[in-house]
Amino acid sequence: DSGVTQTPKHLITATGQRVTLRCSPRSGDLSVYWYQQSLDQGLQFLIQYYNGEERAKGNILERFSAQQFPDLHSELNLSSLELGDSALYFCASSPLAGAPTDTQYFGPGTRLTVL
Amino acid sequence: AQSVTQLGSHVSVSEGALVLLRCNYSSSVPPYLFWYVQYPNQGLQLLLKYTSAATLVKGINGFEAEFKKSETSFHLTKPSAHMSDAAEYFCAVSDLPDKIIFGKGTRLHILP
């Protein structure tokens, strides 16, 4: 158990809909990262927040957005969903701002299925 | 631009045999390199990381990896495979703050 929690575990929705994925980092960790893992694209970094502020952006679509709240939990919002958005979405946390040497602790993931 | 190539999407070894998972990277600057493991229905767990200290890095569960700059490689090894090592393994590279690129992954199968 990494100490990172994600809800829900599974999510099934229809094309065009909007969903929100939630992540609670390990106690004391200030950085939260979001990743998408799909069969064709592999594991891709989406976005990072540090202490409430966006710090780094990866391959995140404009239809996706995220935020980190004062209590440090984070939400990933996915809108106008398409079939290709079906994937595992992981959240990870680390203690500091995200230097490459920081260890990231991954949550168990949310499996999103878009029908 | 940095990139990671993992050779072999599936690798099978017998229990007790040597495990060798290959990873080659490209980076314009000295990189930081990582190996992560993903067990079924779980998130990723860090096995080990190279951060420009010793070139031979020891990780958890008996795994180690050697950074070879001349070969741009960071292969993962374990002397004796155990059934519990069956999982998917990801090599990753980072040469910029806050940016990490993962390989496509190698699924390790352990044969009894």
Coordinates of C-alpha atoms in Angstrom, one line a residue:
Chain A
D1 CA 0.0 0.0 0.0
S2 CA 1.6 3.2 -1.2
G3 CA -0.6 5.5 0.9
V4 CA -2.1 7.2 -2.2
T5 CA -5.8 6.6 -2.6
Q6 CA -7.9 7.0 -5.7
T7 CA -11.6 6.9 -6.2
P8 CA -13.5 5.5 -7.8
K9 CA -11.8 2.2 -8.7
H10 CA -13.9 1.7 -11.8
L11 CA -16.0 4.1 -13.8
I12 CA -18.2 3.3 -16.8
T13 CA -19.8 6.1 -18.8
A14 CA -20.9 7.1 -22.2
T15 CA -19.3 9.2 -25.0
G16 CA -19.8 12.9 -24.5
Q17 CA -20.1 12.7 -20.8
R18 CA -17.9 14.3 -18.1
V19 CA -16.3 12.5 -15.1
T20 CA -14.2 13.5 -12.2
L21 CA -11.4 11.3 -10.8
R22 CA -10.2 11.9 -7.3
C23 CA -6.8 11.4 -5.7
S24 CA -5.6 11.8 -2.1
P25 CA -1.8 11.9 -1.8
R26 CA 0.3 10.4 0.9
S27 CA 0.3 12.3 4.1
G28 CA 2.7 15.2 3.8
D29 CA 3.3 14.9 0.1
L30 CA 2.9 18.2 -1.7
S31 CA 3.1 17.1 -5.4
V32 CA 0.4 15.2 -7.2
Y33 CA 0.9 13.7 -10.7
W34 CA -1.6 12.3 -13.1
Y35 CA -0.9 9.6 -15.7
Q36 CA -2.9 7.8 -18.3
Q37 CA -2.1 4.2 -19.1
S38 CA -3.7 2.8 -22.3
L39 CA -2.8 -0.2 -24.5
D40 CA -1.8 1.8 -27.5
Q41 CA -0.2 4.8 -25.9
G42 CA 1.4 3.1 -22.9
L43 CA 1.9 5.2 -19.7
Q44 CA 1.9 8.9 -20.3
F45 CA 2.4 11.8 -17.9
L46 CA -0.5 14.2 -18.0
I47 CA 0.0 16.9 -15.4
Q48 CA 1.6 17.8 -12.1
Y49 CA 0.5 20.0 -9.3
Y50 CA 2.6 21.2 -6.4
N51 CA 1.0 22.7 -3.3
G52 CA -2.0 23.8 -5.2
E53 CA -0.3 25.2 -8.3
E54 CA 0.2 23.6 -11.7
R55 CA 3.8 22.8 -12.1
A56 CA 4.3 20.7 -15.2
K57 CA 2.2 19.7 -18.2
G58 CA 2.6 16.6 -20.3
N59 CA 0.3 15.1 -22.9
I60 CA -2.9 16.4 -21.5
L61 CA -5.8 17.0 -23.8
E62 CA -7.6 20.3 -23.7
R63 CA -10.8 18.4 -22.8
F64 CA -9.0 17.3 -19.6
S65 CA -8.3 19.5 -16.6
A66 CA -7.1 19.1 -13.1
Q67 CA -6.8 21.0 -9.8
Q68 CA -5.3 20.5 -6.4
F69 CA -7.2 21.7 -3.4
P70 CA -5.9 23.3 -0.2
D71 CA -6.1 20.0 1.6
L72 CA -3.8 18.7 -1.2
H73 CA -6.2 16.2 -2.7
S74 CA -6.5 16.5 -6.5
E75 CA -9.2 16.0 -9.1
L76 CA -8.8 15.1 -12.7
N77 CA -11.8 16.2 -14.8
L78 CA -12.4 14.6 -18.2
S79 CA -15.1 16.0 -20.4
S80 CA -16.6 15.3 -23.8
L81 CA -15.4 11.8 -23.4
E82 CA -14.5 9.7 -26.4
L83 CA -14.0 6.0 -26.8
G84 CA -10.3 6.5 -26.9
D85 CA -10.3 8.0 -23.4
S86 CA -10.9 4.5 -22.0
A87 CA -7.8 3.8 -19.9
L88 CA -6.3 3.4 -16.5
Y89 CA -5.7 6.8 -14.8
F90 CA -3.0 6.8 -12.1
C91 CA -2.3 9.4 -9.6
A92 CA 1.1 9.6 -7.9
S93 CA 2.5 11.8 -5.2
S94 CA 5.9 12.9 -4.0
P95 CA 7.1 15.0 -1.0
L96 CA 8.5 17.9 -2.9
A97 CA 8.3 19.9 -6.1
G98 CA 9.2 17.0 -8.4
A99 CA 12.9 16.9 -9.0
P100 CA 13.8 13.9 -11.1
T101 CA 15.4 12.2 -8.2
D102 CA 12.1 12.3 -6.2
T103 CA 10.4 9.0 -5.8
Q104 CA 6.8 9.0 -6.9
Y105 CA 4.3 6.9 -5.0
F106 CA 1.5 5.6 -7.2
G107 CA -2.1 4.9 -6.3
P108 CA -4.0 1.9 -7.5
G109 CA -5.6 3.7 -10.4
T110 CA -9.1 4.4 -11.7
R111 CA -10.2 2.3 -14.7
L112 CA -12.3 4.4 -17.0
T113 CA -14.5 2.7 -19.6
V114 CA -16.2 4.9 -22.2
L115 CA -19.0 3.1 -24.1
Chain B
A1 CA 14.3 14.8 -26.9
Q2 CA 14.4 12.0 -24.4
S3 CA 13.0 8.5 -25.2
V4 CA 13.0 5.0 -23.8
T5 CA 13.0 1.7 -25.6
Q6 CA 12.3 -1.5 -23.8
L7 CA 13.3 -4.6 -25.9
G8 CA 10.7 -7.3 -25.7
S9 CA 7.1 -6.7 -24.7
H10 CA 7.1 -10.2 -23.1
V11 CA 9.9 -12.1 -21.5
S12 CA 9.7 -15.6 -20.1
V13 CA 12.2 -17.2 -17.8
S14 CA 12.2 -20.3 -15.7
E15 CA 12.0 -20.1 -11.9
G16 CA 15.5 -19.8 -10.5
A17 CA 16.9 -18.5 -13.8
L18 CA 18.5 -15.1 -14.5
V19 CA 16.1 -12.3 -15.3
L20 CA 17.3 -9.7 -17.8
L21 CA 15.0 -6.9 -18.9
R22 CA 16.5 -4.5 -21.5
C23 CA 16.1 -0.8 -21.6
N24 CA 17.9 1.7 -23.8
Y25 CA 17.4 5.4 -23.6
S26 CA 18.2 8.6 -25.5
S27 CA 18.9 11.8 -23.8
S28 CA 20.8 15.0 -24.6
V29 CA 22.0 15.4 -21.0
P30 CA 22.9 12.9 -18.3
P31 CA 19.6 11.3 -17.4
Y32 CA 18.0 10.0 -14.3
L33 CA 16.7 6.5 -14.9
F34 CA 14.1 4.4 -13.2
W35 CA 12.7 1.0 -13.1
Y36 CA 9.1 0.5 -11.9
V37 CA 7.1 -2.7 -11.4
Q38 CA 3.4 -3.0 -11.8
Y39 CA 1.7 -6.1 -10.3
P40 CA -1.8 -7.0 -11.7
N41 CA -4.5 -4.6 -10.7
Q42 CA -2.0 -2.4 -8.8
G43 CA -0.2 0.9 -9.4
L44 CA 3.4 1.3 -10.2
Q45 CA 6.1 0.7 -7.5
L46 CA 9.6 2.0 -7.8
L47 CA 12.2 -0.8 -8.0
L48 CA 15.3 1.4 -8.3
K49 CA 16.7 4.6 -9.7
Y50 CA 19.9 5.9 -11.1
T51 CA 20.8 9.5 -10.1
S52 CA 24.4 9.8 -11.3
A53 CA 26.0 8.3 -8.2
A54 CA 27.1 4.6 -8.5
T55 CA 26.5 3.1 -11.9
L56 CA 25.4 -0.2 -10.4
V57 CA 22.1 0.4 -8.6
K58 CA 20.6 -2.0 -6.2
G59 CA 16.8 -2.0 -5.7
I60 CA 14.2 -3.9 -3.9
N61 CA 13.3 -7.6 -4.2
G62 CA 16.9 -8.5 -5.3
F63 CA 16.8 -6.5 -8.5
E64 CA 19.7 -4.4 -9.8
A65 CA 20.5 -2.3 -12.8
E66 CA 23.7 -1.0 -14.4
F67 CA 24.0 2.3 -16.1
K68 CA 26.2 2.1 -19.2
K69 CA 26.7 5.5 -20.8
S70 CA 28.6 4.1 -23.8
E71 CA 25.7 1.8 -24.6
T72 CA 22.9 4.2 -23.4
S73 CA 21.5 1.2 -21.5
F74 CA 20.0 0.6 -18.1
H75 CA 19.2 -3.1 -18.1
L76 CA 17.4 -4.7 -15.1
T77 CA 18.7 -8.0 -13.7
K78 CA 17.9 -10.4 -11.0
P79 CA 20.1 -13.5 -10.5
S80 CA 17.3 -15.9 -9.6
A81 CA 13.7 -15.5 -10.7
H82 CA 10.9 -16.2 -8.3
M83 CA 7.2 -16.8 -9.2
S84 CA 6.3 -13.6 -7.3
D85 CA 8.4 -11.6 -9.9
A86 CA 5.7 -12.1 -12.5
A87 CA 4.6 -8.5 -13.3
E88 CA 5.0 -5.7 -15.8
Y89 CA 8.2 -3.7 -15.6
F90 CA 8.6 -0.2 -16.9
C91 CA 11.9 1.7 -17.6
A92 CA 11.7 5.5 -17.4
V93 CA 14.0 8.4 -18.1
S94 CA 14.0 11.9 -16.8
D95 CA 16.4 14.6 -17.9
L96 CA 14.3 17.6 -17.1
P97 CA 12.7 18.6 -13.9
D98 CA 9.2 17.4 -13.7
K99 CA 9.3 15.4 -16.9
I100 CA 9.4 11.6 -17.0
I101 CA 9.1 9.4 -20.0
F102 CA 8.1 5.7 -19.6
G103 CA 8.9 2.8 -21.9
K104 CA 6.1 0.6 -23.2
G105 CA 6.7 -2.0 -20.6
T106 CA 7.9 -5.6 -20.5
R107 CA 5.7 -8.3 -19.1
L108 CA 7.8 -10.9 -17.2
H109 CA 6.4 -14.4 -17.1
I110 CA 7.9 -17.0 -14.7
L111 CA 7.8 -20.6 -15.8
P112 CA 7.6 -23.3 -13.1

